CSV table of C-alpha atoms and ligand atoms in Angstrom, one decimal:
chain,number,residue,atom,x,y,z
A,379,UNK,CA,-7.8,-6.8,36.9
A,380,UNK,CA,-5.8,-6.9,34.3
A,381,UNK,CA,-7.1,-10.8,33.5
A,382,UNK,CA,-10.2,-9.3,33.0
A,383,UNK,CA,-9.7,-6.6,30.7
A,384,UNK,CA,-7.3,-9.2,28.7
A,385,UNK,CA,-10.8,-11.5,28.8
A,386,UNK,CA,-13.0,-8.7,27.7
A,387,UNK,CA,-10.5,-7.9,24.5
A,388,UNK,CA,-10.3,-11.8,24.2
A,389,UNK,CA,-14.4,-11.4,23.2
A,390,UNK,CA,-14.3,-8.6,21.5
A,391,UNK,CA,-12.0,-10.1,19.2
A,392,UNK,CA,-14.0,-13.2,19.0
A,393,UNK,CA,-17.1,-11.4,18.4
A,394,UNK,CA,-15.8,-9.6,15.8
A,395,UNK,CA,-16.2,-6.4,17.3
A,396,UNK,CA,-14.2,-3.6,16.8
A,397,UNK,CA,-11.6,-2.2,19.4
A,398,UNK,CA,-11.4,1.3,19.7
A,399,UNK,CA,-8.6,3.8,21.0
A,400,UNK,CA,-9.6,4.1,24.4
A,401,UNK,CA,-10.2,0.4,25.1
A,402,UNK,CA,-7.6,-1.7,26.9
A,403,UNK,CA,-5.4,-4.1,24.7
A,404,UNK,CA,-2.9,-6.2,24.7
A,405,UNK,CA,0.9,-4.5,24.2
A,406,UNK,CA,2.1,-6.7,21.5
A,407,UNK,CA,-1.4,-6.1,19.6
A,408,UNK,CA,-0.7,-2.1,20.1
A,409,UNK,CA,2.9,-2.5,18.9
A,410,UNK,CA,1.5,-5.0,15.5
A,411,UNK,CA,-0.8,-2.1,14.5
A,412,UNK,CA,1.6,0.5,15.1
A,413,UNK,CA,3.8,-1.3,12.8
A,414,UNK,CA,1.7,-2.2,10.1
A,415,UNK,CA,0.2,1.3,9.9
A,416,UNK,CA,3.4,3.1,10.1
A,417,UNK,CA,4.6,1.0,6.9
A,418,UNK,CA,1.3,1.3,5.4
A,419,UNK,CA,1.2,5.3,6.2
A,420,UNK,CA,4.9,5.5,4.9
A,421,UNK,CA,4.0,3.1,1.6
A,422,UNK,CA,1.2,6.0,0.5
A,423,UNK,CA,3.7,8.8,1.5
A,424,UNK,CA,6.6,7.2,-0.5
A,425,UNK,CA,4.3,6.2,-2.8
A,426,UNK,CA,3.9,9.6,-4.7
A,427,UNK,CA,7.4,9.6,-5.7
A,428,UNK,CA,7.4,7.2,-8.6
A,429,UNK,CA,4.4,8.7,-10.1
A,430,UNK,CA,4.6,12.1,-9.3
A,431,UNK,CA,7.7,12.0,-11.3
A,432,UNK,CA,5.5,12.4,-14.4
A,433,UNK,CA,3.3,15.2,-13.4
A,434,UNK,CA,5.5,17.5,-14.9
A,435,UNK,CA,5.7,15.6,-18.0
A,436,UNK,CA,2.5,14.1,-18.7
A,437,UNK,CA,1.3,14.3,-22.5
A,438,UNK,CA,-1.4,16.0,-22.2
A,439,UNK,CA,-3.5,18.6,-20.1
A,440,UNK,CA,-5.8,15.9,-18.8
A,441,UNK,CA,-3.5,13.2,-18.1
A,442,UNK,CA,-1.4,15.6,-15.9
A,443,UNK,CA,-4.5,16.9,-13.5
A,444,UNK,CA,-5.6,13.0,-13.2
A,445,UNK,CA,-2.4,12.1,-12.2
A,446,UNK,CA,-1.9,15.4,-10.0
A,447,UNK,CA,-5.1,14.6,-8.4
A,448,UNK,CA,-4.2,10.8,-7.7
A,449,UNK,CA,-0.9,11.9,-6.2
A,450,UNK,CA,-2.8,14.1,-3.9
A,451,UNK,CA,-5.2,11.1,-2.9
A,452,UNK,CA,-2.2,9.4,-1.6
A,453,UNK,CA,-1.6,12.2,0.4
A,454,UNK,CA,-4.3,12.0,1.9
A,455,UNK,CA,-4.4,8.5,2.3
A,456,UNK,CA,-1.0,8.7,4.5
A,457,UNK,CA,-2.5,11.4,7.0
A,458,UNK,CA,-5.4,9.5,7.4
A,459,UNK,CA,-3.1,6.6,8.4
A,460,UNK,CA,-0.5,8.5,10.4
A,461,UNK,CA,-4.0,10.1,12.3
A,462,UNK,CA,-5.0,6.4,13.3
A,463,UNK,CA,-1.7,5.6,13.9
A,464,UNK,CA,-1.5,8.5,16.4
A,465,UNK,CA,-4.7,6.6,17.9
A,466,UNK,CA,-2.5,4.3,19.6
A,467,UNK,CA,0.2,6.7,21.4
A,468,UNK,CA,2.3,6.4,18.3
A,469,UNK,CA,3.6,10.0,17.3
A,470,UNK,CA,3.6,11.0,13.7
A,471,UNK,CA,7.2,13.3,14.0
A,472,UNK,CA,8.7,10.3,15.5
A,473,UNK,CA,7.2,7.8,12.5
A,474,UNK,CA,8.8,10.5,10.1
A,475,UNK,CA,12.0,10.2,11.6
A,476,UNK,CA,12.0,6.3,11.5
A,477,UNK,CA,11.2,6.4,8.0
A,478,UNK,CA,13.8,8.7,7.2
A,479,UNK,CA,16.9,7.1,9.4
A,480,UNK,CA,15.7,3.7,7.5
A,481,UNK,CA,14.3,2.1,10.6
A,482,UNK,CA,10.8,1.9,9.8
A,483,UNK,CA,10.0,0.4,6.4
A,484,UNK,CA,7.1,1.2,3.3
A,485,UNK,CA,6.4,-1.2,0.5
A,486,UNK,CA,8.8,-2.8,-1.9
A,487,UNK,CA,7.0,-1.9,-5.0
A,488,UNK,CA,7.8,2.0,-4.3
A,489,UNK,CA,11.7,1.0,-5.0
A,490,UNK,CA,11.1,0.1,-8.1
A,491,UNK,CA,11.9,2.9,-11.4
A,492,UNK,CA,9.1,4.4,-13.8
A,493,UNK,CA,11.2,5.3,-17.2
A,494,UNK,CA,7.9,5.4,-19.4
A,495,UNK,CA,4.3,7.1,-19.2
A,496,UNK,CA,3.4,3.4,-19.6
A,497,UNK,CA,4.5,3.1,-15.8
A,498,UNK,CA,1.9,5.5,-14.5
A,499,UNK,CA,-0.8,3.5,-16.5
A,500,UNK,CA,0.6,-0.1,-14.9
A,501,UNK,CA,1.3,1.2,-11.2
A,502,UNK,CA,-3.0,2.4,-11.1
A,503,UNK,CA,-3.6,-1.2,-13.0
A,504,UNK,CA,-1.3,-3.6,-10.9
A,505,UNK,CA,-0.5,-1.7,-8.0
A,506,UNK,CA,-3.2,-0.2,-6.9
A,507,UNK,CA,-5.3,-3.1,-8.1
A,508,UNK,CA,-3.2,-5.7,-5.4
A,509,UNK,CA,-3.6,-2.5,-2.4
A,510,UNK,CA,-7.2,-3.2,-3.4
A,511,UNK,CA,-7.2,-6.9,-2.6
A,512,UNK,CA,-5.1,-6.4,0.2
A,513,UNK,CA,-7.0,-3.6,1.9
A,514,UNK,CA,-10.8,-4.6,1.0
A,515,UNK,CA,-10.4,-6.7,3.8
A,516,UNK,CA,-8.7,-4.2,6.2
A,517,UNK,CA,-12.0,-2.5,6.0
A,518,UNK,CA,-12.8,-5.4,8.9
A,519,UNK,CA,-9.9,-4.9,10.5
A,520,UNK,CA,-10.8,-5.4,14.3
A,521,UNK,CA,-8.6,-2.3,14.9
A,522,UNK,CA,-11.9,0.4,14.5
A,523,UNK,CA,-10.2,3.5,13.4
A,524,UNK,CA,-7.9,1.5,10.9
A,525,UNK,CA,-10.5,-0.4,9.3
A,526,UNK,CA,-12.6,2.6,9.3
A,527,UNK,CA,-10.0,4.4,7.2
A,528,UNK,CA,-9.4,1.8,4.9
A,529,UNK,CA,-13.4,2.2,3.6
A,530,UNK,CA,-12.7,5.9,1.9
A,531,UNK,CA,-9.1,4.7,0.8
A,532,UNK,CA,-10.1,2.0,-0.5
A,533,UNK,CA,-13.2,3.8,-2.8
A,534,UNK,CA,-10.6,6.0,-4.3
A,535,UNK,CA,-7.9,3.4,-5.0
A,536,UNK,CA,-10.3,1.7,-6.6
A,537,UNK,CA,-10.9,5.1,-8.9
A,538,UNK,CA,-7.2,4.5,-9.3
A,539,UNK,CA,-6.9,1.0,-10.7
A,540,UNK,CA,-9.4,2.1,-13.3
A,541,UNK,CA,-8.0,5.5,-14.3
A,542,UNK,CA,-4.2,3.0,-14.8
A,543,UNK,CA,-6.5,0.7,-16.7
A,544,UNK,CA,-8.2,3.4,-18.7
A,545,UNK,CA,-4.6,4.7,-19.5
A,546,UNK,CA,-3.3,1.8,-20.8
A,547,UNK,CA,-6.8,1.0,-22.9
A,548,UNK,CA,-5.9,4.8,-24.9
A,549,UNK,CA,-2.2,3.3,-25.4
A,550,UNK,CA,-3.3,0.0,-26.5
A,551,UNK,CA,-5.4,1.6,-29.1
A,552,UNK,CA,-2.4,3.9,-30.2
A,553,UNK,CA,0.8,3.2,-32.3
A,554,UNK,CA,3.0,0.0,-32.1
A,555,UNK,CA,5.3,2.1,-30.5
A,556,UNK,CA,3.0,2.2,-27.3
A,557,UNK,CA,1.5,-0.8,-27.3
A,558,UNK,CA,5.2,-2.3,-26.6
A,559,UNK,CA,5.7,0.3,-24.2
A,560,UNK,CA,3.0,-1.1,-22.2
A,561,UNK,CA,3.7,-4.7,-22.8
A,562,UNK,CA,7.7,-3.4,-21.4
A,563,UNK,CA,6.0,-1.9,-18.3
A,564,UNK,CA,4.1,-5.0,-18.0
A,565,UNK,CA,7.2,-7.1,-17.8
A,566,UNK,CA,8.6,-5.0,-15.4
A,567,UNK,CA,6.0,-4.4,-12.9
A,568,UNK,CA,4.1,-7.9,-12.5
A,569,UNK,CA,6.5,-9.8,-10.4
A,570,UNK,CA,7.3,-7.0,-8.2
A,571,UNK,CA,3.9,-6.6,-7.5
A,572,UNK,CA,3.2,-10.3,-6.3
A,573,UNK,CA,5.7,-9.4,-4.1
A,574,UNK,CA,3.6,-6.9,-2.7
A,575,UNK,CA,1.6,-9.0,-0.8
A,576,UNK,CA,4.5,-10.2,1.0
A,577,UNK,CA,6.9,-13.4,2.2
A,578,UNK,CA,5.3,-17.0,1.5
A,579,UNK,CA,3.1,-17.9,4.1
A,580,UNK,CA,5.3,-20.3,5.7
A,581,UNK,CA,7.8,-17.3,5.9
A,582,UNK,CA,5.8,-14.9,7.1
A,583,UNK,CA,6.2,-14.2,11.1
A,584,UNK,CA,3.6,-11.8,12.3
A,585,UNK,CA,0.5,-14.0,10.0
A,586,UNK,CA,-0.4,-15.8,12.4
A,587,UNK,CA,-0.8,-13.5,15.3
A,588,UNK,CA,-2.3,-11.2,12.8
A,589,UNK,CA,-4.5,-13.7,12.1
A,590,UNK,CA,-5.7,-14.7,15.2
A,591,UNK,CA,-6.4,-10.9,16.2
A,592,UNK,CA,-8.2,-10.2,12.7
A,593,UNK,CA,-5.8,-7.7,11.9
A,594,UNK,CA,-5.3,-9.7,8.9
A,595,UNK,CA,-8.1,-11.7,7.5
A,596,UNK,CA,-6.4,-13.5,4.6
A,597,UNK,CA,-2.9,-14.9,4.5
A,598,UNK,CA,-0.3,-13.6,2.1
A,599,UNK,CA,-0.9,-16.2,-0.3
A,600,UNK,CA,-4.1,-16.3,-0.5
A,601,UNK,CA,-4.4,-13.0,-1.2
A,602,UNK,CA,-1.6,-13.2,-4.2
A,603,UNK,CA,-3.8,-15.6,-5.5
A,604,UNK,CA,-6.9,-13.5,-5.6
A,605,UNK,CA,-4.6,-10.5,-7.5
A,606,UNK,CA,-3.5,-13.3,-10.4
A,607,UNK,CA,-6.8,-14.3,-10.5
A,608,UNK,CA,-8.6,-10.5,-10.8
A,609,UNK,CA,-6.1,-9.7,-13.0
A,610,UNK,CA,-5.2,-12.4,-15.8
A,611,UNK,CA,-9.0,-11.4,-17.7
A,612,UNK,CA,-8.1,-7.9,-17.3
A,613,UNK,CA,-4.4,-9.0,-19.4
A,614,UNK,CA,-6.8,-10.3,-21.8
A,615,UNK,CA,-9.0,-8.0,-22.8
A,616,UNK,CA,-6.1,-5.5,-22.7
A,617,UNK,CA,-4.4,-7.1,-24.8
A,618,UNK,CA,-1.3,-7.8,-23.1
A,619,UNK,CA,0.6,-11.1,-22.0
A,620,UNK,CA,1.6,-11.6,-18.2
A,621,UNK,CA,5.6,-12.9,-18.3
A,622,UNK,CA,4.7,-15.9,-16.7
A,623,UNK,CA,4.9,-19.0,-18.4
A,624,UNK,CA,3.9,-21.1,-16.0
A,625,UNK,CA,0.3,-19.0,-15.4
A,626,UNK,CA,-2.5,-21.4,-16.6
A,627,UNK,CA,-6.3,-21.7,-15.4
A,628,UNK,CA,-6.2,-24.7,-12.9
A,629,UNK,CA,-9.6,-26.3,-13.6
A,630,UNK,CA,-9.8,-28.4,-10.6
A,631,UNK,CA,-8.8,-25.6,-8.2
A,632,UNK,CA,-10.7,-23.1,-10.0
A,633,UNK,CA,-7.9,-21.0,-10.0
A,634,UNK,CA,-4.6,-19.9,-11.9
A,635,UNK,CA,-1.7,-21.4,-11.0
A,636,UNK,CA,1.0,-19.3,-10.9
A,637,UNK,CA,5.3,-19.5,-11.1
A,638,UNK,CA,7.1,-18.1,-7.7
A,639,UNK,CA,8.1,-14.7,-7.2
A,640,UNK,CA,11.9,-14.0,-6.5
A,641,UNK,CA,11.5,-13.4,-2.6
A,642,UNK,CA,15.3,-13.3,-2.6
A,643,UNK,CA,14.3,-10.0,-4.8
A,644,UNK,CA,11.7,-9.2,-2.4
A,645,UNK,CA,14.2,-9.8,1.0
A,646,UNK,CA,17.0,-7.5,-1.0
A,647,UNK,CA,14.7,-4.6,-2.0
A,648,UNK,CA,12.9,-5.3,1.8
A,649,UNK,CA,16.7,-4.6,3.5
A,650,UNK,CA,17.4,-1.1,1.5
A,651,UNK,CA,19.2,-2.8,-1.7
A,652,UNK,CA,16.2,-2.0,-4.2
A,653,UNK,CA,16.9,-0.1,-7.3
A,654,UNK,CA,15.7,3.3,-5.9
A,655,UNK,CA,15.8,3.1,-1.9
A,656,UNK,CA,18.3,5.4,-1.8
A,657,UNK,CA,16.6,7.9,-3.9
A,658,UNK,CA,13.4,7.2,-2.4
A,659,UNK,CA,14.3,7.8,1.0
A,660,UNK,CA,17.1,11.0,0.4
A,661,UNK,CA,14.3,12.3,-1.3
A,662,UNK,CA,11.6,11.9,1.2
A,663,UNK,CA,13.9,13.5,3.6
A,664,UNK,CA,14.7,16.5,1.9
A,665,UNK,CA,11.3,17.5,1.5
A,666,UNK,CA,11.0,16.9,5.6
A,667,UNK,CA,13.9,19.3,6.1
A,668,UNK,CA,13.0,21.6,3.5
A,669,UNK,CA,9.5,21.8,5.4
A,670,UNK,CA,11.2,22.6,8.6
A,671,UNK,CA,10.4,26.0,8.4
A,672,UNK,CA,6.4,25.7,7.6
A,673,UNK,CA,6.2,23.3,11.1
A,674,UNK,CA,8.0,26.1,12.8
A,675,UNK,CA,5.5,28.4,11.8
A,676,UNK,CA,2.6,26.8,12.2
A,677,UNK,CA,3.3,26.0,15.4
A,678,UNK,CA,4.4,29.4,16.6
A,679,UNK,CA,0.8,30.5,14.7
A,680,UNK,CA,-1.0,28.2,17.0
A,681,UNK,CA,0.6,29.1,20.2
A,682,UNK,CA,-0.4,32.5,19.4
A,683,UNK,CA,-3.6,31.3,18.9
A,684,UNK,CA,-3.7,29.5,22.0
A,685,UNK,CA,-2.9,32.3,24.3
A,686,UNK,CA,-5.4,34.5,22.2
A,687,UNK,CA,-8.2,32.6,23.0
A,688,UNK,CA,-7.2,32.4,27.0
A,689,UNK,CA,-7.6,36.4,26.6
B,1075,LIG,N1,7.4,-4.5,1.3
B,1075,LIG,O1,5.2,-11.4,8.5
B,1075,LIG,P1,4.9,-10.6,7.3
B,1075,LIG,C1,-0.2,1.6,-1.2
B,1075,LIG,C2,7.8,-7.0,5.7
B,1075,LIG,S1,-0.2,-0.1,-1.1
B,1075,LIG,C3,8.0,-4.1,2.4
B,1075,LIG,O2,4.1,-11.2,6.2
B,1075,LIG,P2,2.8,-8.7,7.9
B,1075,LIG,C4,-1.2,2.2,-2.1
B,1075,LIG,C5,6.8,-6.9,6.9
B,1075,LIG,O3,6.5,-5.6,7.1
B,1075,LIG,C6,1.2,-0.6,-0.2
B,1075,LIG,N2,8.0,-4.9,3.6
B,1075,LIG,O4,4.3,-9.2,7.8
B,1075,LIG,C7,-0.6,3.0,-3.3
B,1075,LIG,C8,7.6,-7.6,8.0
B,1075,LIG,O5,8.6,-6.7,8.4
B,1075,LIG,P3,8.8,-6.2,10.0
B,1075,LIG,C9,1.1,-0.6,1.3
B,1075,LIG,C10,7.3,-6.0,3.5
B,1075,LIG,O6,2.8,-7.3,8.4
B,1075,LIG,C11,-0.8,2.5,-4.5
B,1075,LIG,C12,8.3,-8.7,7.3
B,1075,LIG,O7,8.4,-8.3,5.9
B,1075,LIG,N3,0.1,-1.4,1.8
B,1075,LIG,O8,0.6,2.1,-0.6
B,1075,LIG,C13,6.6,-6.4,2.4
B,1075,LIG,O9,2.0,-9.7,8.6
B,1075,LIG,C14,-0.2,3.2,-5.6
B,1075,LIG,C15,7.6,-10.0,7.4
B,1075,LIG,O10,6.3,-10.1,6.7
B,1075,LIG,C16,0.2,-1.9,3.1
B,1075,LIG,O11,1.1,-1.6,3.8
B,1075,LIG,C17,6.6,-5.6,1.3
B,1075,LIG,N4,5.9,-5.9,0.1
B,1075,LIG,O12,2.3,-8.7,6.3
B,1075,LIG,C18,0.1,4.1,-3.1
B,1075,LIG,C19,-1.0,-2.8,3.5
B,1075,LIG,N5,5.9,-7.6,2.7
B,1075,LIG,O13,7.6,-5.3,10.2
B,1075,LIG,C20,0.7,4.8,-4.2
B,1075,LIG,C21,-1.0,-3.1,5.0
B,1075,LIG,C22,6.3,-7.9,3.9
B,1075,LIG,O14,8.8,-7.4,10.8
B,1075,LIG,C23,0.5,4.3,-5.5
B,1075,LIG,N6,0.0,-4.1,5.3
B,1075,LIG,N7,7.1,-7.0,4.4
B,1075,LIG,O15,10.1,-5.4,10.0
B,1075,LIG,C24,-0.2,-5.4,5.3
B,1075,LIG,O16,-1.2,-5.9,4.9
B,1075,LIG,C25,0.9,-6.3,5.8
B,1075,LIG,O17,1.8,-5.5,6.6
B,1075,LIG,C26,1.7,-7.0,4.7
B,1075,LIG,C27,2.9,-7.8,5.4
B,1075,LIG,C28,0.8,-8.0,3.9
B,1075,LIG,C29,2.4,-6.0,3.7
């Protein structure tokens, strides 16, 4: 029996349909998307820490609700991930806890400080702009209720990227003073997020497999590529200078080449040893135990519920 359903999967995958909660799968293909959810659930709920630190001093009326209501999008974007996530047996408290002790990780690029308002402009411009290239093709996922998440996400990261980009336009068309604040943030922000899109292909365990269930439908690298390449016209008609001096248009390739991230940076910051893990996480779990008391209540109000309606 169980060859069979392991056959059945087998053709789903290779006829690029979609699997779906209640079909059978294999374990290790349950346990890859419980993984790679989990972090990317945690990523968006980490996420609003670095920006949200500048809701309360944005420098103007308008810049503070667009940047209340992005912060609130990536809210949203981690339910929706811990709800498919939940899809396959996983259980959200448990994730929570995982994330908290350290034993479940989030995204690299969420360790990293924002000093300057030019931050919140380059985070929607670089970082959102690689979850874009990264998660465009999630939206094929063969995992149904993932890829099916990733559509809406991805609409309103893209809103994101350009709302960063729009930022850093005003700035650019400001004082000297901000113009270098932006080409500082620049600096700071671009090789972190290369690193984004993870370890070199030839370092990367779970590609292939990923691969070969169309999980993933691009390699790490190839997908680094893609960002550089979206993203150097963008530099250019910003105004700004990417701090890589080996980035030039490859004419034969049709394609930038490009200098080498730091992945020793990326393996460090990875294993808890980033500028602001620390922070990042304390923080994350003082809000969970400072919430404590609003589970408890909701879940006493909806046992009470409950035994209302058995009346
Ligand atoms: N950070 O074999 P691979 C956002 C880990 S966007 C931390 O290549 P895989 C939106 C990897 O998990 C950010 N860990 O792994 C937003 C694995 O560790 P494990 C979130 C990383 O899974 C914007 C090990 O290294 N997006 O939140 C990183 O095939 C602005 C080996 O790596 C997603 O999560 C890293 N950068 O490929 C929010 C997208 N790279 O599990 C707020 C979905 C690698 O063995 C503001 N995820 N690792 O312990 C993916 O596409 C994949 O999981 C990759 C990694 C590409 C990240």
């Amino acid at each position: 029996h169980e060859e069979e359903l392991s056959a059945h999967f087998d053709a789903t995958i290779a006829r690029d349909q979609r699997v779906e909660p209640r079909d059978w799968m294999p374990e290790a293909y349950r346990r890859t998307l419980v993984r790679q959810i989990a972090q990317h659930a945690h990523s968006e709920i980490i996420g609003m820490q670095p920006e949200g630190d500048w809701i309360t001093k944005a420098p103007s009326l308008r810049r503070k609700s667009i940047l209340f209501a992005k912060v609130q999008d990536e809210a949203g974007h981690g339910l929706y991930l811990y709800s498919a996530a939940e899809t396959l047996g996983a259980d959200r408290a448990e994730l929570t806890e995982m994330l908290i002790e350290g034993r479940q990780k989030y995204s690299s690029i969420f360790n990293y400080p924002t000093p300057t308002f030019a931050d919140v402009g380059v985070i929607g411009w670089f970082v959102d702009g690689a979850a874009i290239c990264n998660q465009v093709p999630l939206c094929r996922c063969s995992y149904g209720p993932y890829a099916r998440a990733m559509i809406r996400v991805c609409k309103e990261e893209s809103f994101h990227q350009r709302q960063g980009y729009e930022l850093l336009m005003t700035m650019m068309r400001g004082t000297e003073a901000q113009r270098r604040m932006v080409q500082e943030a620049v600096d700071r922000w671009w090789w972190p997020s290369l690193m984004m899109f993870g370890p070199p292909d030839g370092d990367s365990p779970h590609s292939a497999k990923s691969m070969a269930w169309r999980i993933k439908r691009h390699s790490n690298d190839e997908l680094r590529q893609r960002f550089v390449d979206m993203t150097v016209p963008q530099a250019e008609h910003l105004g700004v200078t990417l701090p890589d001096p080996e980035l030039r248009w490859n004419e034969e390739r049709g394609r930038h080449d490009f200098g080498t991230p730091d992945f020793e940076e990326l393996k460090q910051v990875i294993s808890g040893n980033g500028p602001c893990n620390a922070e990042r996480v304390a923080r994350r779990r003082s809000a969970h135990e400072n919430g404590a008391w609003v589970r408890e209540a909701a879940a006493a109000h909806a046992a009470r519920h409950a035994g209302d309606r058995g009346k």
